[in-house]
XYZ file of C-alpha atoms in Angstrom:
489
model
C -0.167 -0.489 0.155
C 1.115 3.378 -0.704
C 1.982 6.327 1.902
C -0.799 8.223 0.568
C -3.387 5.215 0.774
C -2.349 4.501 4.386
C -3.051 8.261 5.629
C -6.175 8.008 7.970
C -8.895 9.507 7.095
C -8.974 12.197 10.828
C -5.471 13.007 9.792
C -6.628 14.209 6.714
C -9.489 16.283 8.073
C -6.738 17.838 10.850
C -4.385 18.861 7.604
C -7.069 20.342 6.108
C -8.420 22.114 9.266
C -4.881 23.094 10.152
C -4.352 24.457 6.090
C -7.774 26.485 7.163
C -6.956 27.288 10.118
C -3.224 28.650 8.878
C -4.485 31.185 6.350
C -7.230 32.843 8.594
C -4.804 33.620 10.589
C -3.369 35.806 8.495
C -6.500 37.008 6.767
C -6.636 37.713 10.755
C -3.046 39.017 10.755
C -3.734 41.168 7.195
C -6.913 43.057 9.321
C -4.389 44.193 12.344
C -2.269 45.578 9.846
C -4.683 48.221 7.965
C -6.442 48.831 11.733
C -3.021 49.762 12.922
C -2.113 51.722 9.534
C -5.221 53.792 10.000
C -4.403 54.438 14.673
C -1.690 55.613 13.420
C -2.832 58.018 10.682
C -4.741 59.977 12.927
C -1.982 60.342 15.153
C 0.269 61.963 12.273
C -2.578 64.138 10.228
C -2.691 66.427 13.309
C 1.313 67.298 12.760
C 0.466 67.175 8.372
C -2.402 69.496 9.681
C 0.179 71.836 12.273
C 0.680 75.029 9.571
C -2.631 75.300 8.103
C -4.377 74.558 11.522
C -2.006 76.550 13.861
C -2.793 80.320 11.158
C -7.192 78.713 10.551
C -7.283 78.789 13.895
C -5.222 80.995 15.417
C -2.958 79.173 17.835
C 0.325 79.544 19.527
C 3.100 77.300 19.035
C 2.114 76.432 23.466
C -1.475 76.263 22.227
C -1.204 73.506 19.520
C 0.929 71.695 21.530
C -1.561 71.302 24.612
C -3.359 69.951 21.445
C -1.192 67.610 20.772
C -0.505 66.533 23.975
C -4.630 66.005 25.038
C -4.450 62.908 22.386
C -2.336 60.980 25.357
C -4.920 62.610 28.220
C -7.121 59.162 28.346
C -5.558 57.076 27.079
C -3.736 55.645 29.588
C -7.183 55.109 31.414
C -8.088 53.650 27.937
C -5.534 50.975 27.468
C -5.386 49.984 30.745
C -9.212 49.831 31.181
C -9.462 47.845 27.954
C -6.610 45.728 28.596
C -8.358 44.677 31.769
C -11.490 43.754 30.441
C -10.196 41.503 27.758
C -8.788 39.267 29.646
C -13.614 38.478 29.502
C -14.394 39.328 26.597
C -13.658 38.559 22.697
C -10.643 40.734 21.524
C -12.687 40.365 18.416
C -15.309 42.771 19.675
C -12.998 45.022 21.486
C -11.393 45.523 18.105
C -14.746 46.630 16.277
C -15.775 49.583 18.896
C -12.709 51.213 18.834
C -12.939 51.064 14.264
C -15.942 52.822 14.457
C -14.836 55.149 17.711
C -12.162 56.463 15.416
C -13.824 57.145 12.222
C -17.165 59.061 14.382
C -14.786 60.959 15.945
C -12.780 62.415 13.029
C -15.868 63.775 11.311
C -16.256 66.743 13.328
C -13.064 68.498 12.235
C -14.656 68.311 8.578
C -17.623 70.470 9.217
C -16.585 73.158 10.963
C -15.044 72.469 13.843
C -13.204 75.031 15.576
C -9.961 74.954 18.600
C -12.409 73.648 21.164
C -13.745 70.818 18.465
C -9.958 69.818 17.671
C -9.103 69.882 21.298
C -12.213 67.496 22.719
C -12.427 65.030 19.610
C -8.298 64.468 20.260
C -8.516 63.822 23.830
C -11.569 60.779 22.186
C -9.815 60.120 20.028
C -6.840 59.212 22.067
C -9.164 57.081 24.324
C -10.454 55.272 22.012
C -7.406 54.374 20.197
C -5.423 54.034 23.683
C -6.341 49.971 23.624
C -5.162 50.068 19.837
C -1.557 48.385 19.835
C -1.469 45.654 23.554
C -5.168 44.255 22.011
C -3.889 43.535 18.788
C -1.216 42.093 19.484
C -2.824 40.322 22.794
C -5.607 39.480 19.158
C -2.763 38.282 17.403
C -1.534 35.996 19.636
C -4.608 33.633 19.896
C -3.684 32.317 16.821
C 0.032 31.579 16.684
C 2.154 29.429 18.545
C 4.145 31.467 21.396
C 7.378 30.215 19.518
C 5.627 31.757 16.243
C 4.839 35.406 17.772
C 7.401 36.353 17.310
C 6.600 38.222 13.801
C 3.204 38.422 13.002
C 3.251 40.912 16.274
C 6.043 42.491 14.601
C 4.370 43.223 11.193
C 1.227 44.442 13.018
C 3.744 46.784 14.554
C 5.437 47.444 11.496
C 0.876 48.664 10.651
C 1.390 51.532 13.274
C 4.534 52.304 11.249
C 2.930 52.194 7.441
C -0.194 54.015 8.596
C 2.092 57.911 8.038
C 4.093 55.775 4.879
C 0.926 55.453 3.004
C -1.172 58.492 5.156
C 1.117 61.114 4.929
C 1.088 60.894 1.005
C -2.437 61.047 0.434
C -2.757 63.955 3.268
C -0.585 65.796 2.052
C -2.324 66.524 -1.257
C -5.547 66.381 0.041
C -4.592 69.570 2.680
C -2.950 70.826 -0.060
C -6.109 71.021 -2.929
C -7.593 73.440 -3.751
C -11.172 72.433 -3.794
C -10.801 70.421 -0.117
C -8.460 71.487 2.131
C -6.843 70.318 5.694
C -10.585 69.523 7.231
C -10.832 67.316 4.504
C -7.538 65.070 5.735
C -9.472 64.468 9.375
C -12.816 63.599 6.690
C -10.903 60.713 4.470
C -9.259 59.240 8.103
C -13.194 58.423 8.569
C -14.286 57.393 5.757
C -11.181 54.509 5.721
C -12.276 53.846 9.460
C -15.710 52.769 8.290
C -14.739 50.716 5.803
C -12.465 48.778 8.271
C -14.892 48.437 10.280
C -17.342 47.203 7.554
C -14.233 44.070 6.331
C -13.517 43.417 10.039
C -16.978 42.473 11.217
C -16.962 40.468 8.316
C -13.669 38.519 8.638
C -12.080 39.303 12.597
C -12.473 36.271 14.680
C -11.040 35.079 17.930
C -8.459 32.124 17.239
C -7.456 29.082 18.810
C -4.733 29.986 21.280
C -7.057 33.347 22.805
C -7.818 33.242 25.465
C -11.877 32.625 24.896
C -11.353 29.646 23.405
C -9.193 28.083 25.948
C -12.667 28.619 28.160
C -14.497 25.547 25.406
C -11.703 23.652 25.632
C -11.540 23.560 29.262
C -14.875 22.953 29.206
C -14.051 19.760 27.475
C -13.054 16.814 29.217
C -10.914 15.824 26.240
C -7.814 13.426 26.154
C -4.720 15.066 26.723
C -4.140 12.215 23.592
C -7.132 13.577 21.334
C -6.822 17.048 22.001
C -6.527 20.146 20.179
C -3.103 23.087 20.638
C -5.872 24.959 22.668
C -7.043 22.192 24.970
C -3.582 21.228 25.528
C -2.369 24.724 26.208
C -5.047 25.198 29.282
C -3.330 21.338 30.905
C -1.197 22.635 34.031
C 2.660 21.748 33.664
C 3.659 19.630 36.584
C 6.456 21.496 36.984
C 8.000 25.323 36.887
C 7.553 26.575 33.957
C 11.343 27.838 33.479
C 13.925 25.474 34.206
C 16.852 27.804 33.234
C 16.607 26.054 30.114
C 17.856 28.500 27.037
C 13.987 28.920 25.138
C 12.411 26.707 28.223
C 9.767 29.905 28.583
C 9.656 30.281 24.636
C 8.078 26.753 24.483
C 5.988 26.489 27.660
C 4.974 29.991 27.354
C 1.291 28.802 26.697
C 1.870 26.735 29.892
C 1.894 29.316 32.148
C -0.309 29.691 35.334
C -2.115 33.206 36.810
C 0.267 35.105 39.263
C -0.383 38.474 40.940
C -0.053 41.217 38.247
C 1.112 43.195 40.329
C 3.663 40.781 40.931
C 4.366 41.446 37.225
C 3.969 45.299 37.752
C 6.129 45.754 40.460
C 9.132 43.997 38.436
C 12.829 45.899 37.693
C 12.111 44.083 33.809
C 8.682 46.129 34.004
C 10.080 48.872 35.384
C 12.216 49.134 32.192
C 9.869 48.798 29.551
C 7.719 51.608 31.696
C 10.550 54.008 30.943
C 11.751 52.524 27.307
C 8.183 52.872 26.403
C 8.019 56.291 27.845
C 11.761 57.235 25.598
C 9.798 56.004 21.923
C 6.046 57.272 22.257
C 7.901 60.717 23.687
C 9.614 60.217 19.955
C 6.245 59.076 18.308
C 4.496 62.390 20.192
C 7.170 65.070 18.506
C 7.158 63.255 14.708
C 2.707 62.853 14.676
C 2.619 66.728 15.878
C 6.239 68.632 15.452
C 7.700 66.538 12.742
C 6.332 68.360 9.540
C 6.445 71.825 11.379
C 10.540 71.839 11.803
C 10.901 70.232 7.888
C 8.474 73.004 6.562
C 10.708 75.561 9.222
C 13.698 74.392 9.139
C 14.580 72.880 5.962
C 11.485 74.530 4.141
C 10.487 71.895 2.406
C 7.134 72.904 -0.179
C 3.618 70.883 1.528
C 3.795 67.898 -0.583
C 7.733 67.725 -0.271
C 7.167 67.203 3.524
C 4.504 64.608 2.925
C 6.906 62.429 1.587
C 9.703 62.977 4.002
C 7.303 62.826 6.738
C 7.067 59.155 6.339
C 11.294 58.656 6.211
C 11.299 58.190 10.342
C 8.212 55.553 9.910
C 10.248 53.533 6.964
C 13.388 52.841 8.555
C 10.471 52.369 11.621
C 9.219 50.026 9.439
C 12.361 48.014 8.621
C 13.643 47.993 12.135
C 10.348 45.654 13.601
C 11.224 43.173 10.285
C 14.265 43.109 10.414
C 14.287 42.495 15.153
C 10.875 40.482 14.538
C 12.846 38.543 12.075
C 16.566 37.917 14.164
C 13.902 37.623 17.257
C 11.951 34.385 15.456
C 15.306 33.176 13.684
C 16.878 33.107 17.556
C 14.090 31.768 19.476
C 14.028 28.943 17.716
C 16.932 27.964 18.280
C 16.345 28.683 20.873
C 18.222 31.754 22.318
C 16.148 33.119 25.494
C 13.102 35.808 25.476
C 16.123 38.320 27.104
C 18.582 38.628 24.093
C 16.102 37.624 21.172
C 13.900 40.371 21.914
C 14.612 41.787 25.145
C 18.938 42.931 24.301
C 18.127 43.697 20.799
C 15.457 46.563 21.577
C 17.567 47.667 23.933
C 20.141 48.222 21.731
C 18.165 49.982 19.171
C 17.057 52.913 21.767
C 20.302 53.283 22.491
C 21.085 54.020 19.076
C 17.988 56.464 18.691
C 19.259 58.429 21.643
C 23.252 58.913 20.229
C 21.646 60.323 17.071
C 19.179 62.914 18.660
C 21.861 63.716 21.321
C 24.108 64.637 18.002
C 21.002 66.402 16.336
C 21.199 69.778 17.925
C 24.885 69.996 16.086
C 23.703 69.364 13.063
C 21.995 71.478 10.090
C 19.641 70.953 6.901
C 20.198 67.629 5.480
C 22.350 66.285 7.701
C 19.525 67.245 10.536
C 16.963 65.501 9.043
C 19.146 62.554 8.367
C 20.090 62.051 12.519
C 16.190 62.999 12.667
C 14.839 60.427 10.702
C 17.292 57.234 12.393
C 16.650 58.668 15.741
C 12.778 58.571 15.353
C 12.802 55.696 12.983
C 14.276 53.561 15.190
C 11.763 54.576 18.361
C 9.593 53.577 16.852
C 10.067 49.632 17.368
C 7.816 50.179 20.826
C 6.025 47.309 19.809
C 8.772 44.772 20.933
C 8.684 45.915 24.376
C 5.008 44.596 24.871
C 5.387 41.715 23.107
C 8.610 40.822 25.118
C 6.403 40.886 28.982
C 3.935 39.090 27.431
C 5.820 36.089 27.539
C 6.213 36.064 31.602
C 2.581 35.051 32.457
C -0.703 33.556 31.200
C -2.792 33.973 28.197
C -5.444 35.650 30.045
C -2.924 38.318 31.379
C -1.071 39.447 28.419
C -3.459 42.127 27.320
C -3.682 43.681 30.809
C -0.277 42.984 31.397
C 0.368 45.105 27.948
C -2.872 47.429 28.632
C -0.704 48.681 31.211
C 2.569 49.206 30.314
C 1.545 51.095 26.970
C -0.522 53.031 29.388
C 1.961 54.203 31.142
C 4.767 54.038 28.381
C 1.941 56.989 27.089
C 3.231 59.677 29.502
C 5.842 59.958 27.085
C 3.413 60.890 24.960
C 1.852 63.118 26.998
C 5.038 64.751 26.826
C 6.533 65.917 24.114
C 4.337 68.113 21.678
C 3.563 70.575 24.835
C 7.855 69.920 26.252
C 8.381 70.724 22.785
C 6.035 73.834 22.289
C 6.905 75.235 25.083
C 10.283 74.940 25.052
C 9.510 76.709 21.692
C 7.631 79.598 22.987
C 10.772 80.272 25.314
C 12.910 80.600 22.702
C 10.775 83.370 21.008
C 8.811 81.284 18.040
C 5.633 82.958 17.085
C 3.625 82.061 13.994
C 3.901 83.819 11.161
C 0.390 85.619 9.032
C -1.896 82.585 7.507
C -0.573 82.020 4.325
C 2.926 82.974 5.323
C 6.462 81.082 5.684
C 7.949 81.729 8.711
C 10.540 84.006 8.380
C 14.514 82.256 8.626
C 14.649 84.430 11.908
C 11.247 82.715 14.067
C 12.461 79.179 11.620
C 15.953 79.572 13.776
C 14.189 80.455 17.042
C 11.634 77.211 16.236
C 14.696 75.529 15.191
C 16.488 76.300 19.383
C 13.539 75.280 20.670
C 13.369 72.374 19.551
C 17.630 71.293 19.682
C 17.225 71.688 23.224
C 13.964 68.892 23.633
C 16.481 66.308 21.025
C 19.254 66.560 23.341
C 17.366 66.343 26.410
C 15.470 62.763 24.652
C 18.754 62.061 23.400
C 20.563 61.788 26.955
C 17.200 59.517 28.301
C 17.074 56.833 25.437
C 20.113 55.929 25.772
C 19.824 55.107 29.779
C 16.892 53.358 29.361
C 18.797 51.455 26.101
C 21.499 50.515 28.850
C 18.892 49.094 31.417
C 16.588 47.364 28.843
C 19.786 44.969 27.602
C 20.664 44.610 31.619
C 17.237 44.208 32.991
C 14.732 43.612 30.482
C 14.542 39.407 30.383
C 11.030 37.774 30.858
C 12.714 34.305 31.136
C 13.860 35.001 34.052
C 10.804 37.094 35.651
C 8.553 34.088 34.493
C 10.370 31.827 36.605
C 10.477 33.555 39.932
C 6.681 34.721 38.995
C 5.620 30.817 38.603
C 8.568 29.380 41.494
C 7.407 31.660 44.380
C 3.380 32.208 43.384
C 1.789 29.577 40.758
C 3.543 26.875 41.922
C 3.852 27.474 45.820
C -0.274 28.425 46.181
């Protein structure tokens, strides 16, 4: 009898089911990439309309910076609250709710809202977008086994960098169009958000490795030999999840028991991730609020060129995430611990980013743009931090931990726009009349204020980069938590 004839029917059914599951996993991943593209395009739009909005609404640099910071006022609260909620309900519906909310909140500015409306909608939009990254990562983790999660997580993270890359030229064209203008940039994003929400309602599902699947699997008392992957995950390990063996956490990540969340939040690893994440959010806050203004006033680029050059840091961020995501996947497959395969790579990238920001105030023209591109681009790798710490807790606690990290780290996003605007005001910068470019003197004062902020964030990123290399160690944290709190209690 041939080999093909010996294949049992149940084996064929399992193979077909696995193939369908694998295809669905990548369909969901692709939709979440689009979700993140819209998420970060929503953030980037404020910076792209900065010059027009400041002059049209009669704002000072400090006032506009405050509106940029306002985006993060509810960001942390919503991220943490929804993160804990995600441990109890399907993340599919949370993602749909967010997508619809983002779309609806764009339309008030299209229909003539003023400065107050812009402020309120940005605050509400920040609250609606706060949980986006941790919930996206939680959802995609439900579609892949532990060893395979690094790469799809990085792909979704790339979506956050693709948002400005794809949207900036489109939005810049809309803003510059005589029959449209800067308000239609918000309208375009609202329409895109509604379109995604329809697709997600039709195609989005929770995966076989999600906590929802495990609830159903746990209710079935199937024997271990016939269990599905989701059922095997809920079986309790007979020994601590971490044994000191290389790669053991990666192999047993889905067998970890529930531990007290406060113990995770109080760990040195989590503190290191928060400090590093704050630096990443600072760079993000600058890019989405002030970078286009910097390019227009200091480098004197046209609106169309600003839209193009504004994408460069995000391109660098996308490439960095792809390279680091693939490298971490390759290393973990070879048995390298999460600390070195992900945590150390994250820390080194922030260290290089800090060096770029530190030298930036001493550069001019296109050399300064290059340093800004590299520094801000390498700081776009924040999603590696929640992906790394997710390895130290069980699936039911991942969303809460990742969301709490994101919420606390977003303080950097609150600080950046207001800080830069304040330093520009202190340097003496005053926006010019509507329709007029800044004078050479004003451009110099603008650069002076921004350079002060670059020097500060540069030193900060160097320090936190080193801290992450030393302390971002999910393997050791998981071993300690499982030994002390899961297996002794």
